[in-house]
Short mmCIF file of C-alpha atoms in Angstrom, two decimals:
data_model
loop_
_atom_site.label_atom_id
_atom_site.label_comp_id
_atom_site.label_asym_id
_atom_site.label_seq_id
_atom_site.Cartn_x
_atom_site.Cartn_y
_atom_site.Cartn_z
CA UNK A 1 0.00 0.00 0.00
CA UNK A 2 1.90 2.96 -1.19
CA UNK A 3 1.21 6.65 -0.86
CA UNK A 4 0.54 6.65 -4.59
CA UNK A 5 -2.25 4.07 -4.10
CA UNK A 6 -3.98 6.16 -1.42
CA UNK A 7 -3.59 9.29 -3.52
CA UNK A 8 -5.14 7.52 -6.51
CA UNK A 9 -8.00 6.17 -4.34
CA UNK A 10 -8.72 9.58 -2.81
CA UNK A 11 -8.89 11.14 -6.28
CA UNK A 12 -11.37 8.45 -7.33
CA UNK A 13 -13.49 9.17 -4.23
CA UNK A 14 -13.40 12.90 -4.92
CA UNK A 15 -14.39 12.30 -8.52
CA UNK A 16 -17.42 10.14 -7.67
CA UNK A 17 -18.58 12.45 -4.85
CA UNK A 18 -18.36 15.43 -7.18
CA UNK A 19 -20.19 13.52 -9.93
CA UNK A 20 -23.00 12.60 -7.53
CA UNK A 21 -23.42 16.19 -6.35
CA UNK A 22 -23.61 17.34 -9.98
CA UNK A 23 -26.26 14.84 -11.05
CA UNK A 24 -29.76 16.06 -10.20
CA UNK A 25 -31.10 12.54 -10.72
CA UNK A 26 -29.54 11.44 -7.41
CA UNK A 27 -31.57 14.08 -5.59
CA UNK A 28 -34.69 13.15 -7.54
CA UNK A 29 -34.29 9.47 -6.62
CA UNK A 30 -33.80 10.45 -2.97
CA UNK A 31 -36.91 12.63 -2.80
CA UNK A 32 -39.20 10.34 -4.82
CA UNK A 33 -38.15 7.39 -2.62
CA UNK A 34 -38.95 9.47 0.46
CA UNK A 35 -42.37 10.44 -0.92
CA UNK A 36 -43.15 6.81 -1.72
CA UNK A 37 -42.22 5.70 1.82
CA UNK A 38 -44.17 8.66 3.25
CA UNK A 39 -47.26 7.78 1.23
CA UNK A 40 -47.15 4.13 2.25
CA UNK A 41 -46.65 5.05 5.92
CA UNK A 42 -49.18 7.88 6.27
CA UNK A 43 -51.85 7.33 3.61
CA UNK A 44 -54.19 4.41 3.12
CA UNK A 45 -52.72 3.35 -0.19
CA UNK A 46 -53.52 0.01 -1.74
CA UNK A 47 -49.97 -0.56 -2.91
CA UNK A 48 -48.85 -4.13 -3.41
CA UNK A 49 -45.13 -4.68 -2.94
CA UNK A 50 -44.99 -7.52 -5.46
CA UNK A 51 -46.43 -5.21 -8.15
CA UNK A 52 -43.85 -2.57 -7.22
CA UNK A 53 -41.10 -5.18 -7.56
CA UNK A 54 -42.37 -6.01 -11.06
CA UNK A 55 -42.17 -2.32 -12.02
CA UNK A 56 -38.60 -1.91 -10.75
CA UNK A 57 -37.30 -5.15 -12.25
CA UNK A 58 -38.93 -4.48 -15.65
CA UNK A 59 -37.71 -0.89 -15.86
CA UNK A 60 -34.12 -1.71 -14.92
CA UNK A 61 -33.87 -4.77 -17.17
CA UNK A 62 -35.43 -2.96 -20.15
CA UNK A 63 -33.16 0.04 -19.66
CA UNK A 64 -30.02 -2.10 -19.46
CA UNK A 65 -30.88 -4.21 -22.52
CA UNK A 66 -32.03 -1.23 -24.61
CA UNK A 67 -28.94 0.82 -23.70
CA UNK A 68 -26.68 -2.04 -24.72
CA UNK A 69 -28.58 -2.79 -27.95
CA UNK A 70 -29.02 0.77 -29.24
CA UNK A 71 -25.48 1.85 -28.33
CA UNK A 72 -23.64 -1.20 -29.65
CA UNK A 73 -21.60 0.86 -32.18
CA UNK A 74 -20.00 2.81 -29.32
CA UNK A 75 -19.50 -0.39 -27.29
CA UNK A 76 -20.88 1.00 -24.00
CA UNK A 77 -19.05 -0.09 -20.87
CA UNK A 78 -20.74 -1.63 -17.84
CA UNK A 79 -20.28 1.64 -15.94
CA UNK A 80 -22.13 3.58 -18.64
CA UNK A 81 -24.98 1.06 -18.69
CA UNK A 82 -25.10 1.16 -14.89
CA UNK A 83 -25.16 4.97 -14.87
CA UNK A 84 -28.12 5.01 -17.29
CA UNK A 85 -30.16 3.00 -14.75
CA UNK A 86 -30.70 6.16 -12.70
CA UNK A 87 -33.31 7.33 -15.21
CA UNK A 88 -34.99 3.92 -15.01
CA UNK A 89 -35.14 4.14 -11.21
CA UNK A 90 -36.84 7.56 -11.46
CA UNK A 91 -39.39 6.15 -13.92
CA UNK A 92 -40.00 3.18 -11.59
CA UNK A 93 -40.60 5.43 -8.60
CA UNK A 94 -42.95 7.68 -10.58
CA UNK A 95 -45.00 4.68 -11.75
CA UNK A 96 -45.20 3.30 -8.21
CA UNK A 97 -46.32 6.69 -6.90
CA UNK A 98 -48.98 7.32 -9.53
CA UNK A 99 -50.19 4.15 -11.24
CA UNK A 100 -52.41 1.49 -9.68
CA UNK A 101 -53.36 -1.90 -11.12
CA UNK A 102 -54.51 -5.35 -10.09
CA UNK A 103 -52.28 -7.52 -12.26
CA UNK A 104 -48.59 -8.08 -12.86
CA UNK A 105 -49.12 -7.87 -16.62
CA UNK A 106 -50.49 -4.33 -16.44
CA UNK A 107 -47.52 -3.05 -14.45
CA UNK A 108 -45.13 -4.92 -16.73
CA UNK A 109 -46.66 -3.27 -19.82
CA UNK A 110 -46.54 0.17 -18.22
CA UNK A 111 -42.90 -0.18 -17.15
CA UNK A 112 -41.76 -1.75 -20.41
CA UNK A 113 -43.43 0.80 -22.70
CA UNK A 114 -42.30 3.70 -20.47
CA UNK A 115 -38.63 2.80 -20.95
CA UNK A 116 -38.86 1.77 -24.60
CA UNK A 117 -40.58 5.06 -25.52
CA UNK A 118 -37.23 6.81 -24.89
CA UNK A 119 -35.48 4.67 -27.47
CA UNK A 120 -38.15 4.31 -30.17
CA UNK A 121 -40.11 7.59 -30.05
CA UNK A 122 -37.68 10.45 -30.50
CA UNK A 123 -36.75 13.16 -32.97
CA UNK A 124 -33.17 14.16 -33.74
CA UNK A 125 -31.94 12.16 -30.76
CA UNK A 126 -34.36 13.70 -28.22
CA UNK A 127 -37.33 11.85 -26.77
CA UNK A 128 -40.33 14.10 -26.17
CA UNK A 129 -42.68 11.89 -24.13
CA UNK A 130 -42.11 11.77 -20.39
CA UNK A 131 -41.41 8.04 -19.85
CA UNK A 132 -43.55 7.61 -16.74
CA UNK A 133 -46.41 9.56 -18.27
CA UNK A 134 -46.19 7.46 -21.44
CA UNK A 135 -46.33 4.28 -19.35
CA UNK A 136 -49.36 5.52 -17.40
CA UNK A 137 -51.31 6.51 -20.52
CA UNK A 138 -50.38 3.24 -22.25
CA UNK A 139 -51.67 1.24 -19.30
CA UNK A 140 -54.89 3.28 -19.15
CA UNK A 141 -55.51 2.65 -22.86
CA UNK A 142 -54.49 -1.00 -23.04
CA UNK A 143 -55.54 -2.44 -19.68
CA UNK A 144 -58.97 -2.24 -17.98
CA UNK A 145 -57.53 -2.67 -14.47
CA UNK A 146 -55.16 0.33 -14.69
CA UNK A 147 -56.08 3.52 -12.88
CA UNK A 148 -54.58 6.54 -11.17
CA UNK A 149 -55.71 8.24 -7.98
CA UNK A 150 -55.24 12.03 -8.21
CA UNK A 151 -56.63 12.49 -4.70
CA UNK A 152 -54.43 9.91 -2.96
CA UNK A 153 -52.42 12.60 -1.14
CA UNK A 154 -55.47 14.46 0.11
CA UNK A 155 -55.14 18.22 0.60
CA UNK A 156 -53.05 18.39 3.79
CA UNK A 157 -50.84 21.49 3.60
CA UNK A 158 -47.71 19.84 5.01
CA UNK A 159 -47.51 17.45 2.06
CA UNK A 160 -47.41 20.51 -0.17
CA UNK A 161 -44.55 21.98 1.83
CA UNK A 162 -42.55 18.78 1.51
CA UNK A 163 -43.13 18.59 -2.23
CA UNK A 164 -42.18 22.24 -2.68
CA UNK A 165 -39.03 21.77 -0.61
CA UNK A 166 -37.82 18.72 -2.53
CA UNK A 167 -38.93 20.03 -5.87
CA UNK A 168 -37.26 23.40 -5.32
CA UNK A 169 -33.86 21.81 -4.74
CA UNK A 170 -34.09 19.73 -7.92
CA UNK A 171 -35.49 22.53 -10.07
CA UNK A 172 -32.69 24.80 -8.90
CA UNK A 173 -30.15 22.25 -10.13
CA UNK A 174 -31.79 21.61 -13.51
CA UNK A 175 -32.92 25.22 -14.05
CA UNK A 176 -36.53 24.45 -14.97
CA UNK A 177 -38.43 26.61 -12.44
CA UNK A 178 -39.99 28.51 -15.32
CA UNK A 179 -41.95 25.44 -16.44
CA UNK A 180 -43.51 24.81 -13.02
CA UNK A 181 -44.35 28.50 -12.49
CA UNK A 182 -45.93 28.84 -15.96
CA UNK A 183 -48.08 25.74 -15.41
CA UNK A 184 -49.25 26.59 -11.88
CA UNK A 185 -49.82 30.28 -12.65
CA UNK A 186 -51.87 29.57 -15.78
CA UNK A 187 -53.90 26.84 -14.11
CA UNK A 188 -54.49 28.95 -10.97
CA UNK A 189 -55.74 31.91 -13.02
CA UNK A 190 -58.16 29.70 -14.94
CA UNK A 191 -59.50 28.13 -11.75
CA UNK A 192 -59.81 31.58 -10.11
CA UNK A 193 -61.85 32.94 -13.01
CA UNK A 194 -64.11 29.88 -12.92
CA UNK A 195 -64.49 30.21 -9.15
CA UNK A 196 -65.59 33.84 -9.45
CA UNK A 197 -67.87 33.06 -12.40
CA UNK A 198 -69.68 30.35 -10.42
CA UNK A 199 -69.82 32.43 -7.23
CA UNK A 200 -68.02 29.88 -5.10
CA UNK A 201 -66.03 30.64 -1.96
CA UNK A 202 -62.24 30.75 -2.08
CA UNK A 203 -62.09 27.59 0.01
CA UNK A 204 -63.15 25.70 -3.09
CA UNK A 205 -60.39 27.38 -5.10
CA UNK A 206 -57.71 26.44 -2.56
CA UNK A 207 -59.04 22.90 -2.29
CA UNK A 208 -58.66 22.39 -6.03
CA UNK A 209 -55.07 23.66 -6.01
CA UNK A 210 -53.81 22.00 -2.81
CA UNK A 211 -53.69 18.58 -4.37
CA UNK A 212 -50.55 16.58 -3.66
CA UNK A 213 -50.75 14.83 -7.01
CA UNK A 214 -51.05 18.16 -8.85
CA UNK A 215 -47.96 19.50 -7.08
CA UNK A 216 -45.98 16.31 -7.75
CA UNK A 217 -46.94 16.58 -11.40
CA UNK A 218 -45.96 20.26 -11.60
CA UNK A 219 -42.67 19.86 -9.72
CA UNK A 220 -41.39 16.49 -10.90
CA UNK A 221 -43.10 15.33 -14.12
CA UNK A 222 -43.43 18.32 -16.46
CA UNK A 223 -39.93 19.51 -15.53
CA UNK A 224 -38.07 16.52 -16.97
CA UNK A 225 -35.32 18.43 -18.83
CA UNK A 226 -34.64 15.59 -21.28
CA UNK A 227 -38.15 15.54 -22.76
CA UNK A 228 -39.45 19.13 -22.52
CA UNK A 229 -38.59 22.04 -24.91
CA UNK A 230 -35.07 23.42 -24.66
CA UNK A 231 -35.63 27.20 -24.95
CA UNK A 232 -37.26 29.13 -22.10
CA UNK A 233 -39.91 30.79 -24.25
CA UNK A 234 -40.85 27.36 -25.63
CA UNK A 235 -41.18 25.92 -22.14
CA UNK A 236 -43.44 28.78 -21.03
CA UNK A 237 -45.79 28.29 -23.98
CA UNK A 238 -45.66 24.51 -23.62
CA UNK A 239 -46.47 24.56 -19.87
CA UNK A 240 -49.30 27.08 -20.37
CA UNK A 241 -50.85 24.83 -23.03
CA UNK A 242 -50.73 21.85 -20.66
CA UNK A 243 -52.45 23.93 -17.97
CA UNK A 244 -55.19 25.07 -20.39
CA UNK A 245 -55.75 21.54 -21.66
CA UNK A 246 -55.84 20.21 -18.09
CA UNK A 247 -58.42 22.84 -17.12
CA UNK A 248 -60.67 21.93 -20.07
CA UNK A 249 -60.43 18.18 -19.52
CA UNK A 250 -61.03 18.49 -15.78
CA UNK A 251 -63.91 20.97 -15.80
CA UNK A 252 -65.62 20.39 -19.13
CA UNK A 253 -65.18 16.62 -19.55
CA UNK A 254 -64.64 15.67 -15.86
CA UNK A 255 -61.56 13.56 -16.61
CA UNK A 256 -59.93 12.65 -13.30
CA UNK A 257 -56.54 11.94 -14.95
CA UNK A 258 -56.62 15.27 -16.80
CA UNK A 259 -53.02 16.31 -16.10
CA UNK A 260 -51.60 13.07 -17.52
CA UNK A 261 -53.71 13.20 -20.69
CA UNK A 262 -52.84 16.87 -21.16
CA UNK A 263 -49.10 16.21 -20.93
CA UNK A 264 -49.41 13.25 -23.30
CA UNK A 265 -51.30 15.32 -25.88
CA UNK A 266 -49.03 18.38 -25.75
CA UNK A 267 -45.68 16.50 -25.58
CA UNK A 268 -45.23 16.16 -29.41
CA UNK A 269 -45.33 19.98 -29.71
CA UNK A 270 -41.80 19.86 -28.27
CA UNK A 271 -40.52 19.10 -31.77
CA UNK A 272 -42.20 22.17 -33.29
CA UNK A 273 -41.21 24.48 -30.43
CA UNK A 274 -37.58 23.33 -30.57
CA UNK A 275 -37.62 24.05 -34.31
CA UNK A 276 -39.02 27.58 -33.88
CA UNK A 277 -36.83 28.45 -30.87
CA UNK A 278 -33.68 26.30 -31.10
CA UNK A 279 -31.48 25.88 -28.02
CA UNK A 280 -28.93 23.43 -26.67
CA UNK A 281 -30.10 20.08 -25.32
CA UNK A 282 -29.93 19.58 -21.57
CA UNK A 283 -27.21 17.27 -20.19
CA UNK A 284 -27.39 15.71 -16.76
CA UNK A 285 -23.72 16.20 -15.95
CA UNK A 286 -21.40 19.14 -16.42
CA UNK A 287 -18.81 17.23 -18.44
CA UNK A 288 -16.40 20.11 -18.67
CA UNK A 289 -15.91 20.15 -14.93
CA UNK A 290 -15.87 16.36 -14.69
CA UNK A 291 -13.21 16.06 -17.33
CA UNK A 292 -11.02 18.35 -15.28
CA UNK A 293 -11.32 15.89 -12.41
CA UNK A 294 -10.48 12.78 -14.45
CA UNK A 295 -7.97 10.86 -12.40
CA UNK A 296 -5.98 9.43 -15.24
CA UNK A 297 -5.33 10.50 -18.76
CA UNK A 298 -6.43 7.16 -20.22
CA UNK A 299 -9.76 7.15 -18.34
CA UNK A 300 -12.96 8.20 -20.05
CA UNK A 301 -15.12 10.53 -17.94
CA UNK A 302 -18.47 9.17 -16.88
CA UNK A 303 -21.68 10.53 -18.28
CA UNK A 304 -21.59 9.48 -21.94
CA UNK A 305 -24.72 7.44 -21.50
CA UNK A 306 -26.46 10.17 -19.53
CA UNK A 307 -26.22 12.59 -22.41
CA UNK A 308 -27.97 10.33 -24.85
CA UNK A 309 -30.52 8.50 -22.70
#
């Protein structure tokens, strides 16, 4: 054990610690896991752990196989395939938090199609459907036992504080606060106008906005930087359209899963908006800084897979 060995090991530790702090997905996994545990512990959810296991296993296996198959020309290493599994874990947690079903097959279909949508449905290398949302809508269309429960969090204020706290930290790292603000502001204005028009009290207005599922959607789902428009002006228009469509579906057609259908319908507009207002694609890691911390000249910095998946 030489001093050179310990120096090399410490540089590796510094590199991985720095990489973890730079990757917003680690924070997202932490918070979504906490919300899932919180929901199971404090709410009367009908979650089945065997169905959750099916979701996680299917997502991770599909992600690993698809990453290897579609990136064969670049011969991805095990570390790159392993790093890409973070996105699959986030999709798994989102499905477990939002989707309910009675059969293994339904959860398997949702998880499988959610991951595969990233590899098959994309334009110029960018997928535009949120994977978890695509899996939820696919399950709702294809399987009669699939359903979501928008009111599963109730309207307790302290859930909202927790979601805002966790969401704020992640949105600060990925720089997508504008999307959440545009969605919530547009939707709140529409609900306020409707409330005044119908002569209801403001308690009704607050009740409709203090939904845990609505906040989770606004903070964690429509802010996925890999699938939403790249330019700020595009994101503002895109989020406002989702809010308007959600309002119409919820109040005119009484669709309980309105937010998920609205996101699914508006997602393809990402292609058009990126064409009108071009901007750089988002990358999960700041490779410039990571490269400066590479511990050996012949080592390839991590994050290749994260930029493409």
